[in-house]
PDB file of C-alpha atoms in Angstrom:
ATOM      1  CA  MET A   1      -9.488  15.833 -34.635  1.00  0.00           C
ATOM      2  CA  PRO A   2     -12.195  18.710 -34.736  1.00  0.00           C
ATOM      3  CA  THR A   3     -14.078  19.576 -31.823  1.00  0.00           C
ATOM      4  CA  ILE A   4     -17.596  19.402 -32.080  1.00  0.00           C
ATOM      5  CA  GLY A   5     -20.352  20.667 -29.370  1.00  0.00           C
ATOM      6  CA  VAL A   6     -23.648  19.543 -28.931  1.00  0.00           C
ATOM      7  CA  LEU A   7     -26.107  21.924 -27.641  1.00  0.00           C
ATOM      8  CA  ALA A   8     -27.224  20.475 -24.025  1.00  0.00           C
ATOM      9  CA  LEU A   9     -30.082  22.084 -23.608  1.00  0.00           C
ATOM     10  CA  GLN A  10     -32.429  19.695 -24.011  1.00  0.00           C
ATOM     11  CA  GLY A  11     -32.844  16.581 -26.650  1.00  0.00           C
ATOM     12  CA  ASP A  12     -30.451  13.701 -27.878  1.00  0.00           C
ATOM     13  CA  VAL A  13     -27.401  14.643 -26.610  1.00  0.00           C
ATOM     14  CA  ARG A  14     -25.546  11.611 -25.466  1.00  0.00           C
ATOM     15  CA  GLU A  15     -26.766  10.063 -28.602  1.00  0.00           C
ATOM     16  CA  HIS A  16     -25.150  12.437 -30.995  1.00  0.00           C
ATOM     17  CA  ALA A  17     -22.037  12.733 -28.724  1.00  0.00           C
ATOM     18  CA  ARG A  18     -21.524   8.919 -29.263  1.00  0.00           C
ATOM     19  CA  MET A  19     -22.103   9.314 -33.130  1.00  0.00           C
ATOM     20  CA  LEU A  20     -19.546  11.924 -33.341  1.00  0.00           C
ATOM     21  CA  GLN A  21     -17.114  10.201 -31.593  1.00  0.00           C
ATOM     22  CA  GLU A  22     -17.597   7.454 -33.985  1.00  0.00           C
ATOM     23  CA  ALA A  23     -17.147   9.764 -36.846  1.00  0.00           C
ATOM     24  CA  GLY A  24     -13.772  10.976 -35.873  1.00  0.00           C
ATOM     25  CA  ALA A  25     -14.469  14.058 -33.642  1.00  0.00           C
ATOM     26  CA  THR A  26     -13.738  14.937 -29.851  1.00  0.00           C
ATOM     27  CA  ALA A  27     -17.528  15.647 -28.770  1.00  0.00           C
ATOM     28  CA  VAL A  28     -18.329  17.951 -26.023  1.00  0.00           C
ATOM     29  CA  ALA A  29     -21.479  19.660 -24.065  1.00  0.00           C
ATOM     30  CA  VAL A  30     -22.327  22.984 -24.965  1.00  0.00           C
ATOM     31  CA  ARG A  31     -24.728  25.139 -22.267  1.00  0.00           C
ATOM     32  CA  ARG A  32     -23.191  28.433 -21.998  1.00  0.00           C
ATOM     33  CA  PRO A  33     -21.622  30.868 -23.830  1.00  0.00           C
ATOM     34  CA  ALA A  34     -17.873  30.011 -23.020  1.00  0.00           C
ATOM     35  CA  GLU A  35     -18.378  26.452 -24.318  1.00  0.00           C
ATOM     36  CA  LEU A  36     -19.750  27.531 -27.563  1.00  0.00           C
ATOM     37  CA  ASP A  37     -16.774  30.136 -28.127  1.00  0.00           C
ATOM     38  CA  ALA A  38     -14.430  26.431 -27.436  1.00  0.00           C
ATOM     39  CA  VAL A  39     -15.680  24.555 -30.295  1.00  0.00           C
ATOM     40  CA  ASP A  40     -15.120  23.850 -34.076  1.00  0.00           C
ATOM     41  CA  ALA A  41     -18.525  23.236 -34.733  1.00  0.00           C
ATOM     42  CA  LEU A  42     -22.227  22.460 -33.335  1.00  0.00           C
ATOM     43  CA  VAL A  43     -24.761  19.811 -33.553  1.00  0.00           C
ATOM     44  CA  ILE A  44     -28.139  20.899 -32.619  1.00  0.00           C
ATOM     45  CA  PRO A  45     -30.405  17.869 -31.401  1.00  0.00           C
ATOM     46  CA  GLY A  46     -33.525  16.417 -31.895  1.00  0.00           C
ATOM     47  CA  GLY A  47     -35.957  17.234 -28.874  1.00  0.00           C
ATOM     48  CA  GLU A  48     -38.979  19.790 -28.777  1.00  0.00           C
ATOM     49  CA  SER A  49     -37.946  23.166 -30.679  1.00  0.00           C
ATOM     50  CA  THR A  50     -39.583  25.635 -28.599  1.00  0.00           C
ATOM     51  CA  THR A  51     -38.380  24.122 -25.025  1.00  0.00           C
ATOM     52  CA  MET A  52     -34.844  24.166 -26.924  1.00  0.00           C
ATOM     53  CA  TRP A  53     -35.612  28.168 -27.782  1.00  0.00           C
ATOM     54  CA  LYS A  54     -37.004  29.049 -24.575  1.00  0.00           C
ATOM     55  CA  LEU A  55     -34.177  27.244 -22.939  1.00  0.00           C
ATOM     56  CA  ALA A  56     -31.832  29.091 -25.600  1.00  0.00           C
ATOM     57  CA  GLU A  57     -33.193  32.839 -23.985  1.00  0.00           C
ATOM     58  CA  ILE A  58     -32.979  31.115 -20.011  1.00  0.00           C
ATOM     59  CA  PHE A  59     -29.362  30.304 -20.668  1.00  0.00           C
ATOM     60  CA  ASP A  60     -28.105  33.623 -22.923  1.00  0.00           C
ATOM     61  CA  MET A  61     -27.340  31.115 -25.983  1.00  0.00           C
ATOM     62  CA  LEU A  62     -29.716  32.432 -28.480  1.00  0.00           C
ATOM     63  CA  GLN A  63     -27.869  35.909 -29.460  1.00  0.00           C
ATOM     64  CA  PRO A  64     -24.366  34.187 -29.206  1.00  0.00           C
ATOM     65  CA  LEU A  65     -25.938  31.292 -31.314  1.00  0.00           C
ATOM     66  CA  ARG A  66     -26.986  33.140 -34.099  1.00  0.00           C
ATOM     67  CA  LEU A  67     -23.592  35.236 -34.131  1.00  0.00           C
ATOM     68  CA  ARG A  68     -21.321  32.109 -34.639  1.00  0.00           C
ATOM     69  CA  ILE A  69     -23.506  30.685 -37.105  1.00  0.00           C
ATOM     70  CA  LYS A  70     -24.207  33.850 -39.257  1.00  0.00           C
ATOM     71  CA  GLU A  71     -19.824  33.802 -38.858  1.00  0.00           C
ATOM     72  CA  GLY A  72     -19.863  30.783 -40.605  1.00  0.00           C
ATOM     73  CA  MET A  73     -19.592  28.365 -37.671  1.00  0.00           C
ATOM     74  CA  PRO A  74     -20.549  24.790 -39.182  1.00  0.00           C
ATOM     75  CA  ALA A  75     -23.825  23.359 -37.320  1.00  0.00           C
ATOM     76  CA  TYR A  76     -25.813  20.335 -38.087  1.00  0.00           C
ATOM     77  CA  GLY A  77     -29.537  20.437 -37.132  1.00  0.00           C
ATOM     78  CA  SER A  78     -32.099  17.047 -36.734  1.00  0.00           C
ATOM     79  CA  CYS A  79     -35.726  17.194 -36.237  1.00  0.00           C
ATOM     80  CA  ALA A  80     -35.925  20.345 -33.440  1.00  0.00           C
ATOM     81  CA  GLY A  81     -32.582  21.481 -34.645  1.00  0.00           C
ATOM     82  CA  MET A  82     -33.367  21.646 -38.421  1.00  0.00           C
ATOM     83  CA  ILE A  83     -36.424  24.144 -37.202  1.00  0.00           C
ATOM     84  CA  MET A  84     -33.694  25.916 -35.241  1.00  0.00           C
ATOM     85  CA  LEU A  85     -31.768  26.598 -38.047  1.00  0.00           C
ATOM     86  CA  ALA A  86     -34.868  27.314 -40.419  1.00  0.00           C
ATOM     87  CA  ASP A  87     -35.153  31.097 -41.467  1.00  0.00           C
ATOM     88  CA  ARG A  88     -38.586  30.550 -41.381  1.00  0.00           C
ATOM     89  CA  ILE A  89     -41.293  28.133 -39.529  1.00  0.00           C
ATOM     90  CA  GLU A  90     -44.667  27.196 -40.296  1.00  0.00           C
ATOM     91  CA  ASP A  91     -46.978  25.953 -37.382  1.00  0.00           C
ATOM     92  CA  GLY A  92     -44.402  27.188 -34.755  1.00  0.00           C
ATOM     93  CA  ALA A  93     -45.609  28.392 -30.859  1.00  0.00           C
ATOM     94  CA  ALA A  94     -46.788  31.920 -30.822  1.00  0.00           C
ATOM     95  CA  GLY A  95     -43.811  34.271 -30.884  1.00  0.00           C
ATOM     96  CA  GLN A  96     -41.489  31.148 -31.483  1.00  0.00           C
ATOM     97  CA  GLN A  97     -37.988  32.274 -32.794  1.00  0.00           C
ATOM     98  CA  THR A  98     -35.051  30.365 -34.493  1.00  0.00           C
ATOM     99  CA  ILE A  99     -31.552  30.799 -34.571  1.00  0.00           C
ATOM    100  CA  GLY A 100     -31.449  30.563 -38.279  1.00  0.00           C
ATOM    101  CA  GLY A 101     -28.763  30.400 -40.837  1.00  0.00           C
ATOM    102  CA  ILE A 102     -30.799  28.065 -43.611  1.00  0.00           C
ATOM    103  CA  ASP A 103     -32.797  29.947 -46.188  1.00  0.00           C
ATOM    104  CA  MET A 104     -35.675  27.688 -45.736  1.00  0.00           C
ATOM    105  CA  VAL A 105     -39.689  27.397 -44.776  1.00  0.00           C
ATOM    106  CA  VAL A 106     -39.869  24.555 -42.246  1.00  0.00           C
ATOM    107  CA  ARG A 107     -43.309  22.843 -41.123  1.00  0.00           C
ATOM    108  CA  ARG A 108     -43.028  21.930 -37.514  1.00  0.00           C
ATOM    109  CA  ASN A 109     -44.597  18.538 -36.694  1.00  0.00           C
ATOM    110  CA  ALA A 110     -45.221  18.141 -40.111  1.00  0.00           C
ATOM    111  CA  PHE A 111     -45.497  14.302 -40.291  1.00  0.00           C
ATOM    112  CA  GLY A 112     -48.129  14.373 -37.289  1.00  0.00           C
ATOM    113  CA  ARG A 113     -47.791  13.536 -33.724  1.00  0.00           C
ATOM    114  CA  GLN A 114     -46.080  11.492 -32.007  1.00  0.00           C
ATOM    115  CA  VAL A 115     -48.184   8.315 -32.956  1.00  0.00           C
ATOM    116  CA  ASP A 116     -47.379   9.093 -35.926  1.00  0.00           C
ATOM    117  CA  SER A 117     -43.968   8.496 -35.890  1.00  0.00           C
ATOM    118  CA  PHE A 118     -42.002   5.848 -38.677  1.00  0.00           C
ATOM    119  CA  GLU A 119     -39.385   4.647 -40.152  1.00  0.00           C
ATOM    120  CA  SER A 120     -38.179   4.618 -43.671  1.00  0.00           C
ATOM    121  CA  ASP A 121     -35.352   4.208 -45.912  1.00  0.00           C
ATOM    122  CA  LEU A 122     -34.152   7.116 -48.276  1.00  0.00           C
ATOM    123  CA  ARG A 123     -31.174   8.391 -50.255  1.00  0.00           C
ATOM    124  CA  PHE A 124     -29.040  10.831 -48.388  1.00  0.00           C
ATOM    125  CA  GLY A 125     -26.612  12.394 -50.675  1.00  0.00           C
ATOM    126  CA  GLY A 126     -26.727   9.575 -52.982  1.00  0.00           C
ATOM    127  CA  GLU A 127     -26.707   6.919 -50.119  1.00  0.00           C
ATOM    128  CA  LEU A 128     -29.435   4.771 -48.768  1.00  0.00           C
ATOM    129  CA  VAL A 129     -29.798   5.501 -45.179  1.00  0.00           C
ATOM    130  CA  HIS A 130     -32.266   4.164 -42.626  1.00  0.00           C
ATOM    131  CA  ALA A 131     -34.166   7.050 -41.023  1.00  0.00           C
ATOM    132  CA  ILE A 132     -36.301   7.602 -37.751  1.00  0.00           C
ATOM    133  CA  PHE A 133     -38.817  10.312 -37.980  1.00  0.00           C
ATOM    134  CA  ILE A 134     -40.384  11.742 -34.694  1.00  0.00           C
ATOM    135  CA  ARG A 135     -42.941  13.965 -34.471  1.00  0.00           C
ATOM    136  CA  ALA A 136     -40.803  15.363 -37.696  1.00  0.00           C
ATOM    137  CA  PRO A 137     -40.649  18.495 -39.398  1.00  0.00           C
ATOM    138  CA  TRP A 138     -40.167  18.881 -43.320  1.00  0.00           C
ATOM    139  CA  VAL A 139     -38.961  21.307 -45.577  1.00  0.00           C
ATOM    140  CA  GLU A 140     -41.462  23.468 -47.511  1.00  0.00           C
ATOM    141  CA  SER A 141     -39.534  25.386 -49.563  1.00  0.00           C
ATOM    142  CA  VAL A 142     -35.941  26.359 -50.131  1.00  0.00           C
ATOM    143  CA  GLY A 143     -33.945  29.303 -51.346  1.00  0.00           C
ATOM    144  CA  PRO A 144     -31.569  29.231 -54.240  1.00  0.00           C
ATOM    145  CA  ASP A 145     -28.402  28.722 -52.240  1.00  0.00           C
ATOM    146  CA  VAL A 146     -29.694  25.605 -50.156  1.00  0.00           C
ATOM    147  CA  GLU A 147     -28.801  21.884 -51.600  1.00  0.00           C
ATOM    148  CA  VAL A 148     -31.435  19.296 -51.012  1.00  0.00           C
ATOM    149  CA  LEU A 149     -29.787  15.945 -49.957  1.00  0.00           C
ATOM    150  CA  GLY A 150     -32.812  13.871 -49.211  1.00  0.00           C
ATOM    151  CA  ARG A 151     -36.587  13.308 -49.383  1.00  0.00           C
ATOM    152  CA  SER A 152     -38.947  11.252 -47.709  1.00  0.00           C
ATOM    153  CA  GLU A 153     -40.754   8.275 -48.915  1.00  0.00           C
ATOM    154  CA  PRO A 154     -44.039   8.198 -49.019  1.00  0.00           C
ATOM    155  CA  GLY A 155     -44.684  12.091 -49.900  1.00  0.00           C
ATOM    156  CA  ASP A 156     -41.512  13.109 -51.579  1.00  0.00           C
ATOM    157  CA  ARG A 157     -40.960  15.639 -48.893  1.00  0.00           C
ATOM    158  CA  ILE A 158     -37.651  17.424 -48.695  1.00  0.00           C
ATOM    159  CA  VAL A 159     -36.179  16.001 -45.215  1.00  0.00           C
ATOM    160  CA  ALA A 160     -32.278  16.710 -45.330  1.00  0.00           C
ATOM    161  CA  VAL A 161     -30.331  20.029 -46.891  1.00  0.00           C
ATOM    162  CA  ARG A 162     -27.274  21.909 -46.751  1.00  0.00           C
ATOM    163  CA  GLN A 163     -26.616  25.395 -47.274  1.00  0.00           C
ATOM    164  CA  GLY A 164     -22.592  26.028 -47.019  1.00  0.00           C
ATOM    165  CA  PRO A 165     -21.837  25.266 -43.614  1.00  0.00           C
ATOM    166  CA  LEU A 166     -25.128  24.432 -42.314  1.00  0.00           C
ATOM    167  CA  LEU A 167     -26.759  20.962 -42.824  1.00  0.00           C
ATOM    168  CA  ALA A 168     -30.272  19.677 -41.317  1.00  0.00           C
ATOM    169  CA  THR A 169     -32.520  16.731 -41.611  1.00  0.00           C
ATOM    170  CA  SER A 170     -35.859  15.923 -40.466  1.00  0.00           C
ATOM    171  CA  PHE A 171     -34.804  12.719 -39.136  1.00  0.00           C
ATOM    172  CA  HIS A 172     -32.751  11.417 -36.688  1.00  0.00           C
ATOM    173  CA  PRO A 173     -29.540   9.389 -37.637  1.00  0.00           C
ATOM    174  CA  GLU A 174     -28.437   9.536 -33.996  1.00  0.00           C
ATOM    175  CA  LEU A 175     -30.891   6.477 -32.883  1.00  0.00           C
ATOM    176  CA  THR A 176     -30.039   4.314 -35.899  1.00  0.00           C
ATOM    177  CA  GLY A 177     -26.454   3.396 -35.125  1.00  0.00           C
ATOM    178  CA  ASP A 178     -25.580   4.501 -38.698  1.00  0.00           C
ATOM    179  CA  VAL A 179     -22.410   6.965 -38.511  1.00  0.00           C
ATOM    180  CA  ARG A 180     -22.757   8.037 -41.974  1.00  0.00           C
ATOM    181  CA  VAL A 181     -24.881  11.425 -41.654  1.00  0.00           C
ATOM    182  CA  HIS A 182     -22.693  12.292 -38.971  1.00  0.00           C
ATOM    183  CA  ARG A 183     -19.279  11.113 -40.872  1.00  0.00           C
ATOM    184  CA  TYR A 184     -20.542  13.292 -43.240  1.00  0.00           C
ATOM    185  CA  PHE A 185     -20.872  16.494 -40.903  1.00  0.00           C
ATOM    186  CA  VAL A 186     -17.419  15.765 -39.520  1.00  0.00           C
ATOM    187  CA  ASP A 187     -16.039  15.786 -43.031  1.00  0.00           C
ATOM    188  CA  MET A 188     -17.593  19.507 -43.830  1.00  0.00           C
ATOM    189  CA  VAL A 189     -16.055  20.749 -40.769  1.00  0.00           C
ATOM    190  CA  ARG A 190     -12.945  19.606 -41.723  1.00  0.00           C
ATOM    191  CA  GLU A 191     -13.217  20.691 -45.477  1.00  0.00           C
ATOM    192  CA  LEU A 192     -14.301  24.203 -43.694  1.00  0.00           C
TER     193      LEU A 192
END
């Protein structure tokens, strides 16, 4: 059973932990570098990407996160977590930094403001899943080694990707009660 951390600086920490446990992993909160060192993989939750970036700097987590990702630690980012795993962002706050790792350009708040949040069914890795988009990003472009796993309806925007041990979605599967996206990630961790 893999031990998967949930970055607990801000965002949907409890919801992700519950889904990881249902998918067959041990879930632990990660706030400090020593806690990061103790996990097999990491979930970077939805929340607010600029707040997450600033808190990662305050808690001295940004560089350790970048190092673990570079060393091949599996990670899954949902919504703000997708932004944090992007190598490049559009419409970010002035000076906003990411952890990086996925060769993609992500547009922050691309689907609109809070009032523009919506739910939609979409194909994720060939399966139909219900997706919740809250001030969600979308992927503007991907590099040649990035696999597109899902596109939004309407608009045909890229909303789910994988590059090696890294997975990212624009939407919030932790809010749906459907464990399939988390099971996909737990299976990735087991295979690597």
